[in-house]
JSON list of C-alpha atoms in Angstrom, two decimals:
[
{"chain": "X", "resi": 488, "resn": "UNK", "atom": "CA", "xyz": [36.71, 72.32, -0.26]},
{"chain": "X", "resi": 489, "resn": "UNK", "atom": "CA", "xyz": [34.83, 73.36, 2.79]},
{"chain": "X", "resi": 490, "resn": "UNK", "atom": "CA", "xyz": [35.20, 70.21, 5.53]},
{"chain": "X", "resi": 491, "resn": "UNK", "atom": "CA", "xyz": [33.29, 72.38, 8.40]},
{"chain": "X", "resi": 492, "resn": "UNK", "atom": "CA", "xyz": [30.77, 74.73, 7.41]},
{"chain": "X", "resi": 493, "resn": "UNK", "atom": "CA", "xyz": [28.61, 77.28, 9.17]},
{"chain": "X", "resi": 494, "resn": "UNK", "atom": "CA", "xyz": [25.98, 78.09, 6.85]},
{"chain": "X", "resi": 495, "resn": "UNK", "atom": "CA", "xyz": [24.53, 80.92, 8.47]},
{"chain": "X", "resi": 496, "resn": "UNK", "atom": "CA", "xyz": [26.82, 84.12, 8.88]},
{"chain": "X", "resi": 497, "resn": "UNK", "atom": "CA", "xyz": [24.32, 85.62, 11.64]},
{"chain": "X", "resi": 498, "resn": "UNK", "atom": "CA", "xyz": [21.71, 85.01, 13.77]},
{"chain": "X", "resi": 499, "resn": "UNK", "atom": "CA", "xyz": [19.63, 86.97, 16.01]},
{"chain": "X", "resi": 500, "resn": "UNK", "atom": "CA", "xyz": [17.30, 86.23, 19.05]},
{"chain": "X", "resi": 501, "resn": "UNK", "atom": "CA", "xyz": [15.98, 87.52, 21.99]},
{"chain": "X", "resi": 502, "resn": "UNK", "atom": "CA", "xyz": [17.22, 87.39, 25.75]},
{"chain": "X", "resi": 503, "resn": "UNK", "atom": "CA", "xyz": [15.88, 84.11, 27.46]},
{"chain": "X", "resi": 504, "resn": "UNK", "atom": "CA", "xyz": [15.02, 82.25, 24.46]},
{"chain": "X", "resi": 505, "resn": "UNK", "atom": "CA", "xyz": [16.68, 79.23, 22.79]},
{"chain": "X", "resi": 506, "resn": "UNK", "atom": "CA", "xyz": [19.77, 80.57, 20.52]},
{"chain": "X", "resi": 507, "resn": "UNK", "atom": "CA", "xyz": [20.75, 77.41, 17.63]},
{"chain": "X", "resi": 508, "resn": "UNK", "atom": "CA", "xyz": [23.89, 77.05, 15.96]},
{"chain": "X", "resi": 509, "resn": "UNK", "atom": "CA", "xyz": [24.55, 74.50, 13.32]},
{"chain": "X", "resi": 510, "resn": "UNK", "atom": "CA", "xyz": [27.86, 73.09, 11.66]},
{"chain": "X", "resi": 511, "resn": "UNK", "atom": "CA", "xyz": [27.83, 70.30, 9.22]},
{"chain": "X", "resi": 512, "resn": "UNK", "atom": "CA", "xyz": [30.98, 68.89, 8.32]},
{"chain": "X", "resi": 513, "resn": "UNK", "atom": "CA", "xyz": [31.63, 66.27, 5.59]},
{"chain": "X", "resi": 514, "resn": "UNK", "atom": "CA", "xyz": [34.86, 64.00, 6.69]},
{"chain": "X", "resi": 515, "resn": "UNK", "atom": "CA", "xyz": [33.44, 61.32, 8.31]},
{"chain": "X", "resi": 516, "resn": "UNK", "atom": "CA", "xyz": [37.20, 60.88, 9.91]},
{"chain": "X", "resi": 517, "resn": "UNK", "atom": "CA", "xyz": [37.00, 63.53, 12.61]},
{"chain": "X", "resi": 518, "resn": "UNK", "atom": "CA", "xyz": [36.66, 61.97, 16.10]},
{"chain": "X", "resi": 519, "resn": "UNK", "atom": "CA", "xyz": [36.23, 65.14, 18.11]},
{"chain": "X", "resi": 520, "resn": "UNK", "atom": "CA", "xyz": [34.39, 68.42, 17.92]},
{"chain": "X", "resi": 521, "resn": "UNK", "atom": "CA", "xyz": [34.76, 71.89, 19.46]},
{"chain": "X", "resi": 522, "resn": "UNK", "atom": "CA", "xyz": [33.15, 75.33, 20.10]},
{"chain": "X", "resi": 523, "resn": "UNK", "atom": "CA", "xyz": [34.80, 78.71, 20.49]},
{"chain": "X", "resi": 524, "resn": "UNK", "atom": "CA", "xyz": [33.27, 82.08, 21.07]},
{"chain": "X", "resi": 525, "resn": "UNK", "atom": "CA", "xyz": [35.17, 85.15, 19.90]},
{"chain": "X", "resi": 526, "resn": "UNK", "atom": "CA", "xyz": [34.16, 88.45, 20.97]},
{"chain": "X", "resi": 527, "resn": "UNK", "atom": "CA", "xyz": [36.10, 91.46, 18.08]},
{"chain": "X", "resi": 528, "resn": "UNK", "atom": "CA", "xyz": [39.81, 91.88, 18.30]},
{"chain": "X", "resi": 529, "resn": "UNK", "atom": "CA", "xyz": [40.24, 88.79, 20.70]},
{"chain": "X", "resi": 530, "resn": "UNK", "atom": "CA", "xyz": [41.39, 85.34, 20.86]},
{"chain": "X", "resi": 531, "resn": "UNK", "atom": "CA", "xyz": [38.52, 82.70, 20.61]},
{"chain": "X", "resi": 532, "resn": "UNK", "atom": "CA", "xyz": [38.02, 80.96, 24.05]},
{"chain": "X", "resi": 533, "resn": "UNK", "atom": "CA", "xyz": [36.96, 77.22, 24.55]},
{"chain": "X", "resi": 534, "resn": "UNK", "atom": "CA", "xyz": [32.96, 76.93, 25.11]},
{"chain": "X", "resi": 535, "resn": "UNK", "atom": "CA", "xyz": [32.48, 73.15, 24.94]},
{"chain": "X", "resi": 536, "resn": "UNK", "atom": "CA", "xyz": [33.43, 69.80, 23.10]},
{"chain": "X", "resi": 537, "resn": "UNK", "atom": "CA", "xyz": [31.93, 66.79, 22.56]},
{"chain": "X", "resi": 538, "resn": "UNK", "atom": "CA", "xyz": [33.33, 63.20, 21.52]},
{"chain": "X", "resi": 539, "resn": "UNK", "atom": "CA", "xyz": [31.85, 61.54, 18.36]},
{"chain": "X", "resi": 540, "resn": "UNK", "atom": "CA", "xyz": [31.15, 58.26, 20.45]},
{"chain": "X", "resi": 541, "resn": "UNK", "atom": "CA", "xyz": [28.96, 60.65, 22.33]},
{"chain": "X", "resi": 542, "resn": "UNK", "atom": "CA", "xyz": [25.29, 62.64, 20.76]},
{"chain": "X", "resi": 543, "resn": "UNK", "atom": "CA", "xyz": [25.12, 64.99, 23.50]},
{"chain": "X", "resi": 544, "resn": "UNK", "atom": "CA", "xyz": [27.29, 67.28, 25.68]},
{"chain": "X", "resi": 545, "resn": "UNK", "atom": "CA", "xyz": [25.93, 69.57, 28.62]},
{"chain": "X", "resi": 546, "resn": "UNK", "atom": "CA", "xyz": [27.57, 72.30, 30.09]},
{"chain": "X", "resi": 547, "resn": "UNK", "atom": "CA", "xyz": [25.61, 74.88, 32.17]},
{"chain": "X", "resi": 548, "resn": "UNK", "atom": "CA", "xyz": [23.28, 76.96, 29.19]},
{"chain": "X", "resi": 549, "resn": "UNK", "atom": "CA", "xyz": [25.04, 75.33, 26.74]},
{"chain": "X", "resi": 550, "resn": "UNK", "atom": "CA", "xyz": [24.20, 72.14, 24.91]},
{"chain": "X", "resi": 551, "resn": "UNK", "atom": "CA", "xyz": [25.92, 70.14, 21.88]},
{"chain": "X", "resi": 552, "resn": "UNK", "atom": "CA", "xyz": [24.27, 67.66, 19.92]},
{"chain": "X", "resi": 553, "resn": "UNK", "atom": "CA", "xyz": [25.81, 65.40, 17.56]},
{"chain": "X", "resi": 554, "resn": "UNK", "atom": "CA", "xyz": [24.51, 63.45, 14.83]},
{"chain": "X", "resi": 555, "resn": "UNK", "atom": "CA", "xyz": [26.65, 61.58, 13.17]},
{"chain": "X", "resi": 556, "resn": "UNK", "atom": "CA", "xyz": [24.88, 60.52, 10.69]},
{"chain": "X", "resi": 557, "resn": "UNK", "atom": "CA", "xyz": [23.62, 63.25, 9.32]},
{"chain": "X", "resi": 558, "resn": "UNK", "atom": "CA", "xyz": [27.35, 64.83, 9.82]},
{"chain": "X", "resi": 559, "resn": "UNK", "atom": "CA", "xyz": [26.08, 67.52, 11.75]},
{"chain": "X", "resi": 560, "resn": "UNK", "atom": "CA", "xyz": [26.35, 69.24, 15.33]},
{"chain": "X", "resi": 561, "resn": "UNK", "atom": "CA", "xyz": [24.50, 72.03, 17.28]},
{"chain": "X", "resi": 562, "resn": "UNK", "atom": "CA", "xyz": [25.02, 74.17, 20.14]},
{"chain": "X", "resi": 563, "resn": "UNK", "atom": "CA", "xyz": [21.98, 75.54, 21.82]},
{"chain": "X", "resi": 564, "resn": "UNK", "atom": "CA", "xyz": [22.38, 78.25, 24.55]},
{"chain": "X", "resi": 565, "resn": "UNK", "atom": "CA", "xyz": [19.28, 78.32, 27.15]},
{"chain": "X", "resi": 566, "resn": "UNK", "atom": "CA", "xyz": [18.64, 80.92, 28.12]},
{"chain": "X", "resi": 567, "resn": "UNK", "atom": "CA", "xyz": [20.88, 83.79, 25.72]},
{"chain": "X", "resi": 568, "resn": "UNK", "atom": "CA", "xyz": [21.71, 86.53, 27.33]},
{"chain": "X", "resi": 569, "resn": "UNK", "atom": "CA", "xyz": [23.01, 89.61, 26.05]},
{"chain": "X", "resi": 570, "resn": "UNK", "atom": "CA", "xyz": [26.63, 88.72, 27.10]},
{"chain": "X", "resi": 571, "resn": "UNK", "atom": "CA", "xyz": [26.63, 85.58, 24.54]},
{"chain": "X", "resi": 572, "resn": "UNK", "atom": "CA", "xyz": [26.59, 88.35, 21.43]},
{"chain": "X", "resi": 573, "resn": "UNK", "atom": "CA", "xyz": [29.67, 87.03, 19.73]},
{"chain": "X", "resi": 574, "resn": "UNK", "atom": "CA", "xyz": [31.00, 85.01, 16.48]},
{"chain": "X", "resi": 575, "resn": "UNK", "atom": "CA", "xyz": [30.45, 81.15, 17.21]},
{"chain": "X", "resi": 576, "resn": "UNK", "atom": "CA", "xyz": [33.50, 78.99, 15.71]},
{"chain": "X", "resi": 577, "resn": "UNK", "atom": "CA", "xyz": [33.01, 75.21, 15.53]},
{"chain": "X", "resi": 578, "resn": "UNK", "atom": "CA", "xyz": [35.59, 73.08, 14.92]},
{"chain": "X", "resi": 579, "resn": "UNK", "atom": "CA", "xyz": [36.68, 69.31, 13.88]},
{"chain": "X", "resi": 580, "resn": "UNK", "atom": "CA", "xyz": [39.87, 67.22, 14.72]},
{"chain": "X", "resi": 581, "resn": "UNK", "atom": "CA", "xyz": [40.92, 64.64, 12.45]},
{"chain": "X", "resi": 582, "resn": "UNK", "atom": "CA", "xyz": [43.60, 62.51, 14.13]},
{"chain": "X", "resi": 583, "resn": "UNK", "atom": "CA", "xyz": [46.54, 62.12, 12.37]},
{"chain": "X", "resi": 584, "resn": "UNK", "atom": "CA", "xyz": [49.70, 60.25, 12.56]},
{"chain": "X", "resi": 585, "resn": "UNK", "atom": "CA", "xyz": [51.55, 59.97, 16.49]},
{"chain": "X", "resi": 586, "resn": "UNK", "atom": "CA", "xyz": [50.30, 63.22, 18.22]},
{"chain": "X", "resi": 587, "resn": "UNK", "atom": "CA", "xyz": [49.07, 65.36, 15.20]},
{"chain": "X", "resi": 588, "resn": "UNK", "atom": "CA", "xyz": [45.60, 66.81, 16.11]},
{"chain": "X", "resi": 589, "resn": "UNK", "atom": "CA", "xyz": [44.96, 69.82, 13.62]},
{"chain": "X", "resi": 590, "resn": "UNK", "atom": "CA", "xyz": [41.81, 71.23, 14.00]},
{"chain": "X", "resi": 591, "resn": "UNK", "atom": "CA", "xyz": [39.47, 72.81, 10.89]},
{"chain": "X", "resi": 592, "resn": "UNK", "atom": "CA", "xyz": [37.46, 75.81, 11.69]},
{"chain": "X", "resi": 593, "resn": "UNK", "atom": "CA", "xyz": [33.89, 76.92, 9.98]},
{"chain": "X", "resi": 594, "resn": "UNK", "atom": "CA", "xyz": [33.78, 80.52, 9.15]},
{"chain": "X", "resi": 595, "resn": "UNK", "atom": "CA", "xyz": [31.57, 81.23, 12.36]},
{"chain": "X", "resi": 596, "resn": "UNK", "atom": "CA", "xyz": [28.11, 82.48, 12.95]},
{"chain": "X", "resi": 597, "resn": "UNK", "atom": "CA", "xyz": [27.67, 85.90, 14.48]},
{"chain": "X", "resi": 598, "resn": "UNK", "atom": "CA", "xyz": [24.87, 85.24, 17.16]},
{"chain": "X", "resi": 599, "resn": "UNK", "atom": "CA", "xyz": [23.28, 88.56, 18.26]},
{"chain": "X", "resi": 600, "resn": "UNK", "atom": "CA", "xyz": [21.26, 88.71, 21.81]},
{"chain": "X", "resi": 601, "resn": "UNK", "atom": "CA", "xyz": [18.77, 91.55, 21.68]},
{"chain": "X", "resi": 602, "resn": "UNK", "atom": "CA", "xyz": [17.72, 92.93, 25.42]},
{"chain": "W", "resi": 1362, "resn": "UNK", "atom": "CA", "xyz": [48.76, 83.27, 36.02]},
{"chain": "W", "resi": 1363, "resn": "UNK", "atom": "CA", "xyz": [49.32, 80.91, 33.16]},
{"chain": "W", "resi": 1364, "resn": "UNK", "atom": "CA", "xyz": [48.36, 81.83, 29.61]},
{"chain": "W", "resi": 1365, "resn": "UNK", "atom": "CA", "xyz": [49.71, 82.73, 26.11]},
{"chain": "W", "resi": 1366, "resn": "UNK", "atom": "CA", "xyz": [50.72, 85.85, 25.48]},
{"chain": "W", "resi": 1367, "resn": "UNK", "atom": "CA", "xyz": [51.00, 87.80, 21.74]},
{"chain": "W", "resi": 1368, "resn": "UNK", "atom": "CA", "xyz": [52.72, 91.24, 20.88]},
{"chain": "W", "resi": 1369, "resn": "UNK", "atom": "CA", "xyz": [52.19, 93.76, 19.79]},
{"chain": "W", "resi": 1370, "resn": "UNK", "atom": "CA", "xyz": [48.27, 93.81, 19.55]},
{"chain": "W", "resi": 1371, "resn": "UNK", "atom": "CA", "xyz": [48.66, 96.10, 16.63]},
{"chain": "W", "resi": 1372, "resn": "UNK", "atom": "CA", "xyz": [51.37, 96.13, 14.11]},
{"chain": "W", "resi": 1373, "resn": "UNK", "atom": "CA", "xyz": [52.19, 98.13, 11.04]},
{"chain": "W", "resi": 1374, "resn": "UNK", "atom": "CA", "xyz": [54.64, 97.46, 8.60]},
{"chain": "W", "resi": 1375, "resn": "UNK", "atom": "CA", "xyz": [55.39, 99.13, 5.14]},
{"chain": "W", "resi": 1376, "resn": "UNK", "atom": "CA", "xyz": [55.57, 96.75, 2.13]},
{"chain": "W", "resi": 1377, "resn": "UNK", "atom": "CA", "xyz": [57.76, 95.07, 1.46]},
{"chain": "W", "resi": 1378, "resn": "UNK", "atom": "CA", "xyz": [59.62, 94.52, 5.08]},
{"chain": "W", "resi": 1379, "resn": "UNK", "atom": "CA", "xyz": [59.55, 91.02, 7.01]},
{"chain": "W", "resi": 1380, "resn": "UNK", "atom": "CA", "xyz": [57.72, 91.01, 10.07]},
{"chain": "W", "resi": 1381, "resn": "UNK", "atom": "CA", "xyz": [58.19, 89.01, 13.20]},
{"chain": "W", "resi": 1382, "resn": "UNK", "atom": "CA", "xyz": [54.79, 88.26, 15.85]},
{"chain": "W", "resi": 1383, "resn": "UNK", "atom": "CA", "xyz": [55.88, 87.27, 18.60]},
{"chain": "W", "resi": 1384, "resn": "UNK", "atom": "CA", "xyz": [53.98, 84.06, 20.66]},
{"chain": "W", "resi": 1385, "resn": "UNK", "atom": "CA", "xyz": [54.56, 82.82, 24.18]},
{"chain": "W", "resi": 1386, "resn": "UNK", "atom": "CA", "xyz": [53.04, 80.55, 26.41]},
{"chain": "W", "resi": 1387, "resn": "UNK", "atom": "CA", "xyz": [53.51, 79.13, 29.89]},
{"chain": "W", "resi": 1388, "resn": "UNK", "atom": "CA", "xyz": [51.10, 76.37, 30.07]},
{"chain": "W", "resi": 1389, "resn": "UNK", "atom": "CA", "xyz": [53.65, 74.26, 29.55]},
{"chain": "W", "resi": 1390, "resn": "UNK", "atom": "CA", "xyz": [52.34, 72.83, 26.52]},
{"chain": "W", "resi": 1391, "resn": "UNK", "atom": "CA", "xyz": [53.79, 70.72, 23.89]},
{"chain": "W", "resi": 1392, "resn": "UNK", "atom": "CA", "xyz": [52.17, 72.15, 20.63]},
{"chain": "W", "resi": 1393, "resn": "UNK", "atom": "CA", "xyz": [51.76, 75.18, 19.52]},
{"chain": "W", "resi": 1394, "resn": "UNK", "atom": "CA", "xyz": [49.70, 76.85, 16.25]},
{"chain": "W", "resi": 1395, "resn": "UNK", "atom": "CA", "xyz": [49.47, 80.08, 14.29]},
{"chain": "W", "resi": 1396, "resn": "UNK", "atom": "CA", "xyz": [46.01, 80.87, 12.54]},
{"chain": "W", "resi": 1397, "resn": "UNK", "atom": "CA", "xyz": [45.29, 83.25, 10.30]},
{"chain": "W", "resi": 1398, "resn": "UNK", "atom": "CA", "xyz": [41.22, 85.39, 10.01]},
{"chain": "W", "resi": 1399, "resn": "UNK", "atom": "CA", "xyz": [40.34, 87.61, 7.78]},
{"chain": "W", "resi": 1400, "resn": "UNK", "atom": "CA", "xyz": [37.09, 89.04, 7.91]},
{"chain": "W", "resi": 1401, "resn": "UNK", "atom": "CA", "xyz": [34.23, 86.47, 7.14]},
{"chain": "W", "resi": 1402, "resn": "UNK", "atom": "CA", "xyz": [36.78, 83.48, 7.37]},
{"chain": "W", "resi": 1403, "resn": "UNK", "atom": "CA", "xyz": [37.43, 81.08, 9.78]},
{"chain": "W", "resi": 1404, "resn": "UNK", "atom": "CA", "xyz": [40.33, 80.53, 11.53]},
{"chain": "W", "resi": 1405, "resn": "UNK", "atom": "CA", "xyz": [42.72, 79.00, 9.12]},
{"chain": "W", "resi": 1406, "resn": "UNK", "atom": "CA", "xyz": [46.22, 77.17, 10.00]},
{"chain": "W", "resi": 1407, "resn": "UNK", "atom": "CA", "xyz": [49.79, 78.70, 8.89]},
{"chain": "W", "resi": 1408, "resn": "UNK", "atom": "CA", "xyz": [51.84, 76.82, 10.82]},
{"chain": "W", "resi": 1409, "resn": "UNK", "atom": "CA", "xyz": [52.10, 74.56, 13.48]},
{"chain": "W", "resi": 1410, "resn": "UNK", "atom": "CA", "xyz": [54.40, 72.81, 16.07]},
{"chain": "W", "resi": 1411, "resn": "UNK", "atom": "CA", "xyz": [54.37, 69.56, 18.24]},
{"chain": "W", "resi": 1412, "resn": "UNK", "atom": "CA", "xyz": [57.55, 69.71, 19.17]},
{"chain": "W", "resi": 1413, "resn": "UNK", "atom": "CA", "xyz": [61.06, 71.90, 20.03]},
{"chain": "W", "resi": 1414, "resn": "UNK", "atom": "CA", "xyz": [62.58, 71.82, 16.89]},
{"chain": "W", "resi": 1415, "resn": "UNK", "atom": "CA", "xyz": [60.17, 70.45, 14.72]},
{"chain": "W", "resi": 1416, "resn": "UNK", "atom": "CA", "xyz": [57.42, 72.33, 12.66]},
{"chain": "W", "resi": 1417, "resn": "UNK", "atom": "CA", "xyz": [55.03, 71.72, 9.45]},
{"chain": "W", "resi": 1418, "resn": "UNK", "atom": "CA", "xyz": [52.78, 73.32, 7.28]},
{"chain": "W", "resi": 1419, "resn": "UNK", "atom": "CA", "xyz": [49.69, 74.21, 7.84]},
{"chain": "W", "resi": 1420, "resn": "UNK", "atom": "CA", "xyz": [47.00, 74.87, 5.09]},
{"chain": "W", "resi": 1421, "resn": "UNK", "atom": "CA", "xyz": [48.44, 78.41, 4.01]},
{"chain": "W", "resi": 1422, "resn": "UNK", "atom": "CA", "xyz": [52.03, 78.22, 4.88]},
{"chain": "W", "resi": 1423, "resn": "UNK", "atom": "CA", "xyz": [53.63, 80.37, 1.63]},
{"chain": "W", "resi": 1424, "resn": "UNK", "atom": "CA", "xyz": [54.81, 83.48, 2.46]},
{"chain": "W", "resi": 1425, "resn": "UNK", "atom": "CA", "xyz": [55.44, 82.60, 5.81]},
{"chain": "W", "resi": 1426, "resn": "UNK", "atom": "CA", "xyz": [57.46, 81.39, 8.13]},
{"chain": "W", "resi": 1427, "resn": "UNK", "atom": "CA", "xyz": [58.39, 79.93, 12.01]},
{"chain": "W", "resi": 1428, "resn": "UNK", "atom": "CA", "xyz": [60.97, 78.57, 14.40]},
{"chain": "W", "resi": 1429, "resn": "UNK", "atom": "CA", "xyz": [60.64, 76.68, 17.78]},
{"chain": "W", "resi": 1430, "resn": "UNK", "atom": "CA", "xyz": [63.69, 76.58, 19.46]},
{"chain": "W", "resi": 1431, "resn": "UNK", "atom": "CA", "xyz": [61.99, 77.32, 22.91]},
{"chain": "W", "resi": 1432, "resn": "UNK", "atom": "CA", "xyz": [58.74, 75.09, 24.33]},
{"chain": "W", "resi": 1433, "resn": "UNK", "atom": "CA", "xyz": [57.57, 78.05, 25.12]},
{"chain": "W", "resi": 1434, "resn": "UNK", "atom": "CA", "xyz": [57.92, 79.97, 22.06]},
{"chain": "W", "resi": 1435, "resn": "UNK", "atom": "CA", "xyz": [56.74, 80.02, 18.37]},
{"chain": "W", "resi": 1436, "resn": "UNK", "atom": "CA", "xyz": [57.46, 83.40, 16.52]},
{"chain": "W", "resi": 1437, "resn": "UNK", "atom": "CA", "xyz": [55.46, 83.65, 13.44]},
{"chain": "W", "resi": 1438, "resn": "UNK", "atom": "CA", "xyz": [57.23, 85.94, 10.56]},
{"chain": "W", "resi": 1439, "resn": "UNK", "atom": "CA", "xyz": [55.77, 87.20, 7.62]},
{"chain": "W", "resi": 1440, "resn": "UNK", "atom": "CA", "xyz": [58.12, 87.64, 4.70]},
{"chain": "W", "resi": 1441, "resn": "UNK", "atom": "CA", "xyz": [58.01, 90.16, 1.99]},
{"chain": "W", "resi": 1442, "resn": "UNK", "atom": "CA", "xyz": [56.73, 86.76, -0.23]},
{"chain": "W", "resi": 1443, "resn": "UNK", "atom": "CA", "xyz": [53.27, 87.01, 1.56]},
{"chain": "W", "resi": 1444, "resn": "UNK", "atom": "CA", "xyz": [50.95, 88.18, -1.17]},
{"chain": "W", "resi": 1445, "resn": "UNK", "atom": "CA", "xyz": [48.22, 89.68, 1.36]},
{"chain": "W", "resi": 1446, "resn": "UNK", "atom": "CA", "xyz": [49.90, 89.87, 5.00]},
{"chain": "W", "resi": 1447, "resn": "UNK", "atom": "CA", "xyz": [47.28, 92.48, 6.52]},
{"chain": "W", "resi": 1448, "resn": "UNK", "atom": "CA", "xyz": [45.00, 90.08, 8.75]},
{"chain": "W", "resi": 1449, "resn": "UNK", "atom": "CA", "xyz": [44.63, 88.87, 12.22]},
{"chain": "W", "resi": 1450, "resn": "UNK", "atom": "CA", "xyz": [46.91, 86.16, 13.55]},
{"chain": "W", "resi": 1451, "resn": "UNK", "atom": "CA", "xyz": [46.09, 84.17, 16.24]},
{"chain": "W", "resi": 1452, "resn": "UNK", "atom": "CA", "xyz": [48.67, 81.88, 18.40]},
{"chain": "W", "resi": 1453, "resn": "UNK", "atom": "CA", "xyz": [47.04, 79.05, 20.38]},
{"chain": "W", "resi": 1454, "resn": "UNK", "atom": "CA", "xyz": [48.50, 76.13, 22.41]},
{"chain": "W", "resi": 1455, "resn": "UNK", "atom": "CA", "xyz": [47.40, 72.35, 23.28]},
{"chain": "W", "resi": 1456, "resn": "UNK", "atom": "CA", "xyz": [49.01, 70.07, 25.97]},
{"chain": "W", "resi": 1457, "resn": "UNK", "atom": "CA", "xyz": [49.46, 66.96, 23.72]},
{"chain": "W", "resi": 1458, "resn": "UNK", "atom": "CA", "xyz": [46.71, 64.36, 24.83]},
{"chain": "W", "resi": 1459, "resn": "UNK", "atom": "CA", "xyz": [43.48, 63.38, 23.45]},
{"chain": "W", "resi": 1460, "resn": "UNK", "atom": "CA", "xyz": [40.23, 65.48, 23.78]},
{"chain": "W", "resi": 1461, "resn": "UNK", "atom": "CA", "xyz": [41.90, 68.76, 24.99]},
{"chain": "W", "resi": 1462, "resn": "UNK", "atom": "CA", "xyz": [41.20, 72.01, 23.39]},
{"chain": "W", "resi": 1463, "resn": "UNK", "atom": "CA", "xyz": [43.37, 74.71, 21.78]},
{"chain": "W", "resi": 1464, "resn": "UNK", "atom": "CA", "xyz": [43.70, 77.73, 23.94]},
{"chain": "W", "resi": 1465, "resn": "UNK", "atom": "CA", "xyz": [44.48, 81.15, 22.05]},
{"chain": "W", "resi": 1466, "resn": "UNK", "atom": "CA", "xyz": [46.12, 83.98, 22.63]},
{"chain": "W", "resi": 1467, "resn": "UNK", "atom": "CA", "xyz": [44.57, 87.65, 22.16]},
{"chain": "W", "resi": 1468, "resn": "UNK", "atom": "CA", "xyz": [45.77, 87.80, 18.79]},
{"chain": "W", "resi": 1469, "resn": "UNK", "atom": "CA", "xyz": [47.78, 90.89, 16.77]},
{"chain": "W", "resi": 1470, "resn": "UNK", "atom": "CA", "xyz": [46.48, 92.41, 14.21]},
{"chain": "W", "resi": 1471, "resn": "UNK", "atom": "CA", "xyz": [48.99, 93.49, 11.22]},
{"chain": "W", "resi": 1472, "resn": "UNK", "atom": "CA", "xyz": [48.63, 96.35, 8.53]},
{"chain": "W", "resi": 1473, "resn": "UNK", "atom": "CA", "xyz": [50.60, 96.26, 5.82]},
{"chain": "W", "resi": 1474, "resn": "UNK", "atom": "CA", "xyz": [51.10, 100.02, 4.38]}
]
């Protein structure tokens, strides 16, 4: 069973507008959440993170939102630029026993950022 | 510069044969992780480390398997028991306190023949 899930494969916007990326996750249990950007044939790098005691994270263009209730987070980049085309991971820590932080990965959305 | 490094980028083995990716990092951190993506997957977790000489099992751990004898290393080998080895695997690395992220490596990318 899916615990983080990106339900759209793909998206596609223009430069300069608003690109949104949704996760929803179901175990209520995960205390921190992440986003990675992976460009083909490369490691995913860090983008941003936010805390679950927090609803909102700003970092430059890019913005999470948390709502906890409604299990769900979104990162919004402002403005996308062609550069941001990539897949879009997010991911959820559940703490576990002493220092055991495993993260679960959605499949990814594949954000496209037409010129 | 610090980072994690993974070789080869590309690998290809015949079936059948073990195969041995190779993960370093020196970031000094304590744990260390090997992912697995095939295409239209996330990342999913094979093994993982917090420790020298301690490992466990990730979500998809059959068919595979690792040593950490080194903080700075955690080779990932895939045994002849792996039912579908071609994929990209993916090393990544965490210093061992709360809210830090996993930092990856470039990845290698195996084909099984």
């Amino acid at each position: 069973d899916q615990q983080v899930k990106q339900n759209s494969p793909s998206l596609s916007v223009q430069e300069g507008r608003i690109s949104i990326l949704n996760c929803d996750y179901t175990n209520s249990m995960f205390d921190y959440f992440l986003w990675y950007k992976k460009y083909p044939a490369e490691g995913p790098t860090f983008l941003i993170s936010i805390s679950s005691i927090k609803d909102k994270n700003e970092d430059g263009r890019f913005t999470v939102f948390l709502n906890k209730s409604a299990k769900h987070l979104s990162l919004h980049i402002v403005p996308s630029q062609p550069g941001d085309s990539a897949v879009y991971f997010c991911a959820a820590r559940e703490p576990g026993g002493g220092s055991n932080y495993k993260l679960t990965f959605g499949k990814g959305t594949l954000l496209t950022v037409n010129p | 510069d610090g980072g994690i490094t993974q070789s080869p980028k590309y690998l290809f083995r015949k079936e059948g044969q073990n195969v041995t990716l190779s993960c370093e990092q020196n970031l000094n951190h304590d744990a260390m992780y090997w992912y697995r993506q095939d295409p239209g997957q996330g990342l999913r977790l094979i093994y993982y480390s917090q420790i020298v000489n301690d490992f466990q099992k990730g979500d998809i751990a059959e068919g595979y398997s690792v040593s950490r004898e080194k903080k700075e290393s955690f080779p990932l080998t895939v045994t002849s028991a792996q039912k579908n080895p071609t994929a990209f695997y993916l090393c990544a690395s965490q210093k061992q306190s709360s809210y830090n992220e996993q930092f990856f490596g470039p990845g290698t990318r195996l084909t099984v023949l």
